[in-house]
Tab-separated table of C-alpha atoms and ligand atoms in Angstrom:
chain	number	residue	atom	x	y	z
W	1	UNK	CA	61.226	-1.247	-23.765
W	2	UNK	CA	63.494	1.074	-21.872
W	3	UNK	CA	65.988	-1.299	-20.224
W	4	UNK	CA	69.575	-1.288	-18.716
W	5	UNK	CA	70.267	-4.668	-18.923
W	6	UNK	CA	67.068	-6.246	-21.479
W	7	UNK	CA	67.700	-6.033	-25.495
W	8	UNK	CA	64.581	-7.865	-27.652
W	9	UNK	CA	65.880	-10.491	-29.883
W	10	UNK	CA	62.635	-12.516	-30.739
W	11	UNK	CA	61.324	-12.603	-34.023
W	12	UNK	CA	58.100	-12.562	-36.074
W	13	UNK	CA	56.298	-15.695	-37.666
W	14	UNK	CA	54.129	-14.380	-40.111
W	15	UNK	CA	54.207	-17.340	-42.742
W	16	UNK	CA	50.624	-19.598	-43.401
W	17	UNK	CA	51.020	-22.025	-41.114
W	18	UNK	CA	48.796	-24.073	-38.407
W	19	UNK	CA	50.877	-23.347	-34.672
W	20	UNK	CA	51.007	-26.290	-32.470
W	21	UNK	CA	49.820	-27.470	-36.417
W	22	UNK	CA	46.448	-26.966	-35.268
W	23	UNK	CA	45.979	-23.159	-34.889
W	24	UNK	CA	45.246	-20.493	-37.617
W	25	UNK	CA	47.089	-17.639	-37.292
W	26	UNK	CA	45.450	-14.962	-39.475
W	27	UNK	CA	47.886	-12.543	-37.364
W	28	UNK	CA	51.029	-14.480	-37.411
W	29	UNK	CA	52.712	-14.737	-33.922
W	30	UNK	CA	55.803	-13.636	-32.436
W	31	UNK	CA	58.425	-15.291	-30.687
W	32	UNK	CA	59.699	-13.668	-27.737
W	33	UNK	CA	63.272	-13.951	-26.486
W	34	UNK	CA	65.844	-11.710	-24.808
W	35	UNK	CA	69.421	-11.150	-23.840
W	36	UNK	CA	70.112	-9.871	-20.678
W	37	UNK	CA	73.516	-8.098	-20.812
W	38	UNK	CA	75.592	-7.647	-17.893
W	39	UNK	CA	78.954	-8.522	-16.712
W	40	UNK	CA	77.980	-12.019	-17.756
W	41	UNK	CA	75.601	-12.287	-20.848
W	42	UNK	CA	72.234	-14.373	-20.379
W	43	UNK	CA	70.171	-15.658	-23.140
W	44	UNK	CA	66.167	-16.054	-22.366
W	45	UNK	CA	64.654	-18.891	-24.970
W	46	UNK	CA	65.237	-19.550	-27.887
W	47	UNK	CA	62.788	-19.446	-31.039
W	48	UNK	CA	61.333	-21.825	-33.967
W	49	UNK	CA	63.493	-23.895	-36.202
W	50	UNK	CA	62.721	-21.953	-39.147
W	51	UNK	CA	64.693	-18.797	-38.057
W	52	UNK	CA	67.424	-19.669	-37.126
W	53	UNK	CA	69.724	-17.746	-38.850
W	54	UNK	CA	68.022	-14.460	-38.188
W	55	UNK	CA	68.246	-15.545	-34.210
W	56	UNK	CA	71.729	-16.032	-34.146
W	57	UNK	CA	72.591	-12.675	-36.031
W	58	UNK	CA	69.948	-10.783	-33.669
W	59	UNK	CA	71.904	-12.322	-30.341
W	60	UNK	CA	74.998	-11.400	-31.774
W	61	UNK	CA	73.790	-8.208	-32.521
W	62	UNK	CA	72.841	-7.333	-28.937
W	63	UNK	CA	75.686	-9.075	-27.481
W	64	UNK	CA	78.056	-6.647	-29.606
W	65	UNK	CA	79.506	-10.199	-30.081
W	66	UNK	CA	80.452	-11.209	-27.085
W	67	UNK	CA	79.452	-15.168	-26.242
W	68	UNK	CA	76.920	-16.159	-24.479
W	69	UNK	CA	77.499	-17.166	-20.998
W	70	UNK	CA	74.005	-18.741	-19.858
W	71	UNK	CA	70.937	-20.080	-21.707
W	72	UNK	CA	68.069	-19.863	-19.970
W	73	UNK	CA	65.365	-22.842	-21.121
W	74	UNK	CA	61.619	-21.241	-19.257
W	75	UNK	CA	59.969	-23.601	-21.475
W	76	UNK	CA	60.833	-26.535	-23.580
W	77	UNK	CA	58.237	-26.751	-26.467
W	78	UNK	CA	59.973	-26.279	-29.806
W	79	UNK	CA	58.725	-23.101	-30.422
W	80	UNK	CA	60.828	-21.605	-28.673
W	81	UNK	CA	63.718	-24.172	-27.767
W	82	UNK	CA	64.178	-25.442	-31.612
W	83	UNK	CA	67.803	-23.492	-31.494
W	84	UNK	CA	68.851	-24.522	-28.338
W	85	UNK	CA	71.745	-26.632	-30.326
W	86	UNK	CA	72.223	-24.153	-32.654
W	87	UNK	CA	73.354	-21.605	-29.335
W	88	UNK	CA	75.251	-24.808	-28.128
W	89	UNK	CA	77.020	-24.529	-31.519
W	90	UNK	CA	77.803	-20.775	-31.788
W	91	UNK	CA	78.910	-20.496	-27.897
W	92	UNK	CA	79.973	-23.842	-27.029
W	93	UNK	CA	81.288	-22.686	-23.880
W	94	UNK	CA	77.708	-21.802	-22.909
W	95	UNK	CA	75.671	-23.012	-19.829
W	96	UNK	CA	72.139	-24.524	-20.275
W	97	UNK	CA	69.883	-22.798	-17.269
W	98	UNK	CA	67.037	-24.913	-16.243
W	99	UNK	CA	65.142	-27.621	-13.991
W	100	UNK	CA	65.137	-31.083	-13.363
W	101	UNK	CA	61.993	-31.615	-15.401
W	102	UNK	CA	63.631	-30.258	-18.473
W	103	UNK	CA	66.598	-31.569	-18.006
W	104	UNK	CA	65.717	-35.344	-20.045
W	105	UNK	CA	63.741	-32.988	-22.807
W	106	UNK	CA	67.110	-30.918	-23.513
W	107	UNK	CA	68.663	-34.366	-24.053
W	108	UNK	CA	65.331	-35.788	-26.183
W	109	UNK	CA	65.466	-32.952	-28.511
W	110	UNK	CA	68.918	-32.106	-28.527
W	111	UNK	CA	70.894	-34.830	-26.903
W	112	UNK	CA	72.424	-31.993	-24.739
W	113	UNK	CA	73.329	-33.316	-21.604
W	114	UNK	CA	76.512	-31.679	-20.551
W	115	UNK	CA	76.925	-28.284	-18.716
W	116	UNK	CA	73.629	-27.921	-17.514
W	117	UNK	CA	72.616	-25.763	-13.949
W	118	UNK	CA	69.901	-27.504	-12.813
W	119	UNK	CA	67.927	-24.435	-10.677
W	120	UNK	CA	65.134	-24.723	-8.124
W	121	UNK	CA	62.879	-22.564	-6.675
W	122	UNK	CA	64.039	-19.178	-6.217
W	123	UNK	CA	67.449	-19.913	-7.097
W	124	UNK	CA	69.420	-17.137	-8.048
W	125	UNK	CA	72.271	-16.568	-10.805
W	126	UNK	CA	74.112	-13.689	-10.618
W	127	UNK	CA	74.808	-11.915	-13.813
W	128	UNK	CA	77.399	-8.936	-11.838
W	129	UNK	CA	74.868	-5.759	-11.490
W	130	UNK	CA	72.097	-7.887	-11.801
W	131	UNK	CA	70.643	-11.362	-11.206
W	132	UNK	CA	68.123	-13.660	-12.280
W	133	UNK	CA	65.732	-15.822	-9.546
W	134	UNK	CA	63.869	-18.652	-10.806
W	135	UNK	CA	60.068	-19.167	-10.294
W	136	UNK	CA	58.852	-22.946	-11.071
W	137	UNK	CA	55.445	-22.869	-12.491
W	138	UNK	CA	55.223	-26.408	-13.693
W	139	UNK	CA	52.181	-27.210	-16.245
W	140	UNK	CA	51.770	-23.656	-17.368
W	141	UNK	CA	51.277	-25.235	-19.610
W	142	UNK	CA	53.783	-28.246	-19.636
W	143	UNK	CA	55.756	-29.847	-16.389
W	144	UNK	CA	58.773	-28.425	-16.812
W	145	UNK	CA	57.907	-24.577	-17.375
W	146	UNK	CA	59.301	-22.153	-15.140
W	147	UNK	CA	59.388	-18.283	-15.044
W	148	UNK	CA	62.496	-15.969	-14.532
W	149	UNK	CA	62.494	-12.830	-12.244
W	150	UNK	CA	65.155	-9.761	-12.835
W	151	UNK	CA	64.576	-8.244	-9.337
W	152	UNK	CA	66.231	-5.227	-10.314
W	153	UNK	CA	64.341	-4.321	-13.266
W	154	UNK	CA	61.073	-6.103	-11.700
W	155	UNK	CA	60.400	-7.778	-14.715
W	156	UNK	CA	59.204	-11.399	-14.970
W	157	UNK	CA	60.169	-13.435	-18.063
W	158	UNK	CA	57.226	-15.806	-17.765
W	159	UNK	CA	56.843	-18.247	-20.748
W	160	UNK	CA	54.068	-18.749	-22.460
W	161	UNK	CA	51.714	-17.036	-19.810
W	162	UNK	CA	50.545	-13.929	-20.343
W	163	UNK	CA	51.277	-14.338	-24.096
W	164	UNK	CA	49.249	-14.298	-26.838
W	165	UNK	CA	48.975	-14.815	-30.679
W	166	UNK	CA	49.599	-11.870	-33.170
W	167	UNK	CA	52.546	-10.785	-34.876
W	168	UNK	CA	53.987	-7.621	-33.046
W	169	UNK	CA	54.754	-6.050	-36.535
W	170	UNK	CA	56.899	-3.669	-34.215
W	171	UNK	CA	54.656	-3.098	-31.692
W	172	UNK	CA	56.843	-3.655	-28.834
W	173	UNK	CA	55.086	-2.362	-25.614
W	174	UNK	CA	51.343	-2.761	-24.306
W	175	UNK	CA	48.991	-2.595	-26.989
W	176	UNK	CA	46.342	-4.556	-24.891
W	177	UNK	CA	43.349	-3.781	-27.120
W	178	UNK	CA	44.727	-4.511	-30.341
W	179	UNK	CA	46.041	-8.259	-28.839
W	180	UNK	CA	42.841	-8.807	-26.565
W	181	UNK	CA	41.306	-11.471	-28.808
W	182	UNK	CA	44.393	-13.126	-29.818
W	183	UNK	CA	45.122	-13.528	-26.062
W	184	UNK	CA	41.629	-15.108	-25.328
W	185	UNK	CA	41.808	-17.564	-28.378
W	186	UNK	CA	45.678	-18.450	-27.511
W	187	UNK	CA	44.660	-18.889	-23.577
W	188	UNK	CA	41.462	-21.511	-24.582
W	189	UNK	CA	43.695	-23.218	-27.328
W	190	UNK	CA	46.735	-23.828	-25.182
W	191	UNK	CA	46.702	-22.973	-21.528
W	192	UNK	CA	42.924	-23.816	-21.312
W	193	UNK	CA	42.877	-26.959	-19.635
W	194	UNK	CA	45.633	-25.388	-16.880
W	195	UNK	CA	43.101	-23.507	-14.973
W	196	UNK	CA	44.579	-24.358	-11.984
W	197	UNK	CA	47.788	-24.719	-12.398
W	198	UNK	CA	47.653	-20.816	-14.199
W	199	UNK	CA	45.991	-19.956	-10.954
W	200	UNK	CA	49.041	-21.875	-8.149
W	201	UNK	CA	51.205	-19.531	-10.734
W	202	UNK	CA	49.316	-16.380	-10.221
W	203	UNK	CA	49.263	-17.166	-6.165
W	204	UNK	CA	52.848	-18.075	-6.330
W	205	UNK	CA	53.813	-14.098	-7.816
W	206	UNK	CA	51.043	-12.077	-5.322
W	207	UNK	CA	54.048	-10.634	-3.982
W	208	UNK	CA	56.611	-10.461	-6.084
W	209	UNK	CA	56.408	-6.805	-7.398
W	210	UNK	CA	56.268	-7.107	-11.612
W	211	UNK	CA	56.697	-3.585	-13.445
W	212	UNK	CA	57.252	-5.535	-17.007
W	213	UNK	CA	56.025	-9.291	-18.028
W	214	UNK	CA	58.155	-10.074	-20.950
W	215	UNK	CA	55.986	-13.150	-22.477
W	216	UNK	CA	57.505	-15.524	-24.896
W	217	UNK	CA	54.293	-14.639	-27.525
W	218	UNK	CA	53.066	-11.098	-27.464
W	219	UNK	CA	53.791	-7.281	-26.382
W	220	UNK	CA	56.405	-7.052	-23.455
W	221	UNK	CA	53.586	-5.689	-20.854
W	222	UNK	CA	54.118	-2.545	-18.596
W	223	UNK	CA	51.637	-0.063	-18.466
W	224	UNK	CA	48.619	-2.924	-19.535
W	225	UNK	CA	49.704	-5.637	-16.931
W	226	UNK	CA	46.734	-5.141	-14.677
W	227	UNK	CA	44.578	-5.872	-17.585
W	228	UNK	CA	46.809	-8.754	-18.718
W	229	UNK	CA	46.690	-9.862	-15.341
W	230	UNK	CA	42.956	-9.891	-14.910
W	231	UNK	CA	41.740	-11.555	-18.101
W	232	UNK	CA	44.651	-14.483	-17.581
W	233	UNK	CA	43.014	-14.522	-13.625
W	234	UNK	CA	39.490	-14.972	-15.435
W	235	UNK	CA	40.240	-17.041	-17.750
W	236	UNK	CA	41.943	-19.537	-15.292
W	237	UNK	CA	39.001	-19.365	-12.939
W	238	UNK	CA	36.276	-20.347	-15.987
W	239	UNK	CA	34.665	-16.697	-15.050
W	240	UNK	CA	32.376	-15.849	-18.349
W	241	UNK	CA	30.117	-13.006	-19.770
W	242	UNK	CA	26.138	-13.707	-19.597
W	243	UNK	CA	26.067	-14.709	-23.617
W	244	UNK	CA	25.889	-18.016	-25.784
W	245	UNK	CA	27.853	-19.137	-27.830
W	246	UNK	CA	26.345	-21.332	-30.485
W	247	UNK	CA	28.818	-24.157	-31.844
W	248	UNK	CA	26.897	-26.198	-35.085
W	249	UNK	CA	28.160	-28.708	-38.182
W	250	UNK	CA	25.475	-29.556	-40.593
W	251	UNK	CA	25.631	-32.016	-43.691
W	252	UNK	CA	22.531	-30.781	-45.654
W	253	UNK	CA	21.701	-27.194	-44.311
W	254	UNK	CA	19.190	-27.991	-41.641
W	255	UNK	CA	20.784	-28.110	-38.845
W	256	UNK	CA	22.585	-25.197	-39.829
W	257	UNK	CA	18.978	-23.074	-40.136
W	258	UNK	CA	17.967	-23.971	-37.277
W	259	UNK	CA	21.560	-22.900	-35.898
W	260	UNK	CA	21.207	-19.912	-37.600
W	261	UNK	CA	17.623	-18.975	-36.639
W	262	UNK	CA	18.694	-19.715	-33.071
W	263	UNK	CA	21.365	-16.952	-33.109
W	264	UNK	CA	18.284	-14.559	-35.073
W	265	UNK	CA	16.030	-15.232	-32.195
W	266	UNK	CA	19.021	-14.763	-29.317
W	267	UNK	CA	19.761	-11.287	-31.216
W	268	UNK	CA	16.488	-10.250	-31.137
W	269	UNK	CA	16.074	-10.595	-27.595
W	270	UNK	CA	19.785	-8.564	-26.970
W	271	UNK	CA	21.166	-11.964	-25.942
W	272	UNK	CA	25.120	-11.261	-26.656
W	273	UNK	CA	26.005	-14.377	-28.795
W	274	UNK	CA	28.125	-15.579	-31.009
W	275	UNK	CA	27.977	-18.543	-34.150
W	276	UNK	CA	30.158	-20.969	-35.392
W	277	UNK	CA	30.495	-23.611	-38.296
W	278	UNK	CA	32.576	-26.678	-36.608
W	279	UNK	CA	33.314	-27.740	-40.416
W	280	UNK	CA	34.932	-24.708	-41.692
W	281	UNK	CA	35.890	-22.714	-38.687
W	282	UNK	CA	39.156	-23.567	-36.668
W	283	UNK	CA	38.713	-24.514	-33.098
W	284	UNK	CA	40.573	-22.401	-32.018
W	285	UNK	CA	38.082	-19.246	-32.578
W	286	UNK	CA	35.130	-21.388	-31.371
W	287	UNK	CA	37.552	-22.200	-27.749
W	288	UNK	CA	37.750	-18.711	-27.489
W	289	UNK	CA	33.907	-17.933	-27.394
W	290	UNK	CA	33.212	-20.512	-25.299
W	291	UNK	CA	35.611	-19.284	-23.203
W	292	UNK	CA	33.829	-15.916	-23.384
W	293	UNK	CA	30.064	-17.111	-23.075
W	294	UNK	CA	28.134	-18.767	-20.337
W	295	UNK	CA	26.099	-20.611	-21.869
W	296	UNK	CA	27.209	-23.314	-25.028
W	297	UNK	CA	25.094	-24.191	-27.412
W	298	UNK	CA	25.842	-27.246	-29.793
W	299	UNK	CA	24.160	-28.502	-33.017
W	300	UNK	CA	24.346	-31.622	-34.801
W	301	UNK	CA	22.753	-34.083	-37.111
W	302	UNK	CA	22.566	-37.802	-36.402
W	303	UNK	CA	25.673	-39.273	-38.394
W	304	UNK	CA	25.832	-43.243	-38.073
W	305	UNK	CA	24.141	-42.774	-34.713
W	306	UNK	CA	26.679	-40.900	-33.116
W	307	UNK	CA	27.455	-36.741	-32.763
W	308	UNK	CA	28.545	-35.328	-36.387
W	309	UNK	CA	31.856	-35.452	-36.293
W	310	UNK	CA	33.315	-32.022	-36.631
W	311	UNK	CA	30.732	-30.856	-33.166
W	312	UNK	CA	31.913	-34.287	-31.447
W	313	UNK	CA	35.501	-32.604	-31.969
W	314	UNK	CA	34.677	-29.948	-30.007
W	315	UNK	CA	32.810	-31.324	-26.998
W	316	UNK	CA	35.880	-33.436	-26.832
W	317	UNK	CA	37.771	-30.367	-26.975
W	318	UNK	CA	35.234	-29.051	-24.179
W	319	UNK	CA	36.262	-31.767	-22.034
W	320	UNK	CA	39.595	-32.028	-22.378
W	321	UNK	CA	39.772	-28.162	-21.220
W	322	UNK	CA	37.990	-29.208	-18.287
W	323	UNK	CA	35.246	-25.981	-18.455
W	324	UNK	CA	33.508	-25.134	-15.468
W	325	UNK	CA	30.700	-22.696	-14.539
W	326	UNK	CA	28.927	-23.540	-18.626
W	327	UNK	CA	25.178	-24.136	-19.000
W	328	UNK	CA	24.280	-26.255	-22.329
W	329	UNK	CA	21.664	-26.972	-24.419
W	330	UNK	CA	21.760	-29.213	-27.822
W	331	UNK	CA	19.661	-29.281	-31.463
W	332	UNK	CA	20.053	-31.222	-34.841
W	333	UNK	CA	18.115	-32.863	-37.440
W	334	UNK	CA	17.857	-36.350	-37.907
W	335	UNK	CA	16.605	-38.235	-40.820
W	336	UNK	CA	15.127	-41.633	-39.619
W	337	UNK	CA	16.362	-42.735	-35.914
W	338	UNK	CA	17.732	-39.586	-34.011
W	339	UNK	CA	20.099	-39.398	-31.338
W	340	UNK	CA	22.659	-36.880	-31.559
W	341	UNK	CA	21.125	-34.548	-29.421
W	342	UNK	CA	20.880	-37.122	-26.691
W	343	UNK	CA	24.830	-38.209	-26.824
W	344	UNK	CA	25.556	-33.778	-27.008
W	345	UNK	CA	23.736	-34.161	-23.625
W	346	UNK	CA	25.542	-37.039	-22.165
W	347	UNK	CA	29.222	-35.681	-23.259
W	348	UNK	CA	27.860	-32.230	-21.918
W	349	UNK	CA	26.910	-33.756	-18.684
W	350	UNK	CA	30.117	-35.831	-18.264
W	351	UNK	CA	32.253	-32.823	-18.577
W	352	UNK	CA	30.286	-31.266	-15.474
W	353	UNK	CA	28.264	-28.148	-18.080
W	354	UNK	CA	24.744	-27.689	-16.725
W	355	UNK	CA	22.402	-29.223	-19.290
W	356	UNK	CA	19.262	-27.441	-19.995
W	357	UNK	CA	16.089	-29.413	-20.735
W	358	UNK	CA	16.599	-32.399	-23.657
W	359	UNK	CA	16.939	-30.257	-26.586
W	360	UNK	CA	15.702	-29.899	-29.555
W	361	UNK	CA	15.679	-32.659	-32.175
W	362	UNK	CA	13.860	-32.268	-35.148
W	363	UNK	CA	13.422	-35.060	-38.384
W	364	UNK	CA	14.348	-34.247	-41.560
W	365	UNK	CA	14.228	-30.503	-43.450
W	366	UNK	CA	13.723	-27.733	-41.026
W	367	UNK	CA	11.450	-26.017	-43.179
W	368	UNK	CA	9.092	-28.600	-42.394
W	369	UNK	CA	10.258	-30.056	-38.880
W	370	UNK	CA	9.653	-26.233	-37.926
W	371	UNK	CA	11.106	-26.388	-34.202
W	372	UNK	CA	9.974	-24.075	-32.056
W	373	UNK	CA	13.147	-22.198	-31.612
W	374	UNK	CA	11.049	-19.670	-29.438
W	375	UNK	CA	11.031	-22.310	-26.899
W	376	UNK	CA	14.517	-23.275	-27.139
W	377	UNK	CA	15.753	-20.016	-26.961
W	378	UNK	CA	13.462	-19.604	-23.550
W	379	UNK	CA	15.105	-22.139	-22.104
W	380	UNK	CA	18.538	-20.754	-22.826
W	381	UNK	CA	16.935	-17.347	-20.741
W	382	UNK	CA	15.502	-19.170	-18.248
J	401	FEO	FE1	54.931	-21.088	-26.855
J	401	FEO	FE2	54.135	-23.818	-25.064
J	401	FEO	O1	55.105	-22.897	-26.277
């Protein structure tokens, strides 16, 4: 990044650990923060607990040492805001930056409560050659988040939006391709059930010219906004590729062949699609392809006459992101009284996905159930 006023000070997580403790993160992540240097200094986030020392030595570093004057809190989940009392301690003279709404969670995580600027919408603090105007963008993807605007360097520090999982590994600018499916699965993970509230956002900054999104997860964008721009646009608006994605847990293997032959006969016919065990996989890569995919499909035996567990997880999970514009169908094996494939349809159904047709139940081994999976599949093309 080629900046007057903007130095990088974020830092790398690349240790094995669950984000959010739910998320894999077979590229680490990175957490984005910055200093803005001017005749006043200005501090943008924070980062995770575990580095703390490293932040410190990183702000000092592109301070030159001189304190911090402001502290600007986009975003108050403790990935990024763990140090906010650490700053406190190392520039005790320094001003917290932020709105009402994250006003009480500065004092619940840090009992902070003094010398704090509460800003509103398009506040501005001048920082002497340049100046920082505040966006609110509340539940992007919690109430309190806001973005901050540099007008004179058109660059929007924007919080977790636009961000996505992935270590940079020193990749500092763009990179779009290389982060495209780490952005997808971070979107449906975390921001998915804020369709619309990503979408006020997006409204909100039409006009505000942007030239560089500096995220607090990801690349700093410039060249590859328009294509940041777009796929967080899509995403937000439930807009999918013609494909299926085929979600399936099985206790014995059967439902699991069937699963399997299902994604054989969708190949066959050059129906993109994509497969995924509920039991081994972590939700978040199964999020992200039914995020891609039109059309769900989920498989599950009968397990004390509910949903098996691990596929009830994720229609749950379908739910709670509120997905739109999704056709379903369901399968699974059953050994003596059936019914999963019934309840897929009514939890389908409730969260507003188009069901197709009942399904496909089938008793016992598959070998010798033998479902016609021809049939299924043609109702999946229909
Ligand atoms: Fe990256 Fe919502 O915190």
């Amino acid at each position: 990044m080629e900046s007057k006023f903007i130095k990088y000070v974020g830092t790398d997580d690349l240790r094995d650990f669950l984000f959010e403790n739910q998320w894999t993160l077979p590229e680490g992540v990175a957490y984005n923060s910055y200093v803005v240097a001017d005749e006043k200094t200005a501090l943008i986030d924070t980062a995770a607990a575990a580095f703390g020392d490293k932040f410190i030595a990183e702000v000092k570093r592109a301070t030159g040492g001189k304190p911090v004057d402001y502290l600007i809190i986009n975003h108050m989940e403790p990935d990024h805001s763990a140090l906010i009392a650490l700053a406190r301690k190392n520039w005790p003279d320094m001003t917290i930056v932020t709105n009402a709404k994250a006003v009480p969670m500065v004092a619940g995580y840090h009992g902070i409560t003094d010398n704090i600027l509460i800003v509103n919408e398009n506040d501005t603090l001048d920082l002497g050659h340049c100046s920082l105007v505040f966006k609110m963008t509340p539940m992007v993807h919690w109430p309190e988040t806001m973005m901050t605007y540099l007008p004179e360097e058109e660059t929007l520090f924007s919080g977790d939006a636009f961000g996505c999982f992935g270590a940079l590994k020193g990749r500092g600018e763009d990179h779009f391709e290389e982060f495209r499916d780490e952005m997808v699965r971070y979107y449906a993970s975390i921001v998915g059930k804020y369709g619309q509230t990503v979408q006020a956002a997006m409204k909100k900054l039409a006009g505000v010219p942007v030239s560089r999104i500096c995220s607090t997860h990801g690349p700093v964008w410039e060249k590859d906004i328009p294509k940041v721009l777009d796929i967080y646009d899509r995403m937000s608006r439930y807009q999918t590729a013609k494909g299926v994605c085929i979600v399936y847990g099985s206790m014995y293997g059967n439902t699991a062949e069937a699963a399997k032959a299902i994604y054989e006969e969708c190949k066959a016919r050059g129906i993109k699609c994509a497969i995924h065990d509920a039991v081994t996989e972590n939700p978040s890569f199964i999020y992200k392809d039914i995020f891609e995919y039109d059309t769900l499909v989920c498989g599950a035996p009968t397990y004390n006459n509910e949903i098996f567990p691990a596929v009830a997880h994720i229609l749950k999970g379908v739910a709670a992101r509120m997905i739109k514009n999704h056709k379903f169908a369901a399968f699974g094996s059953y050994t003596w009284v059936g019914g999963s494939v019934k309840l897929m349809n009514l939890m389908a159904e409730s969260a507003g996905l188009q069901v197709l047709g009942e399904g496909m139940p089938f008793k016992q081994a598959f070998s010798q159930a033998k479902p016609d999976i021809k049939a299924f599949v043609d109702i999946l093309e229909a």
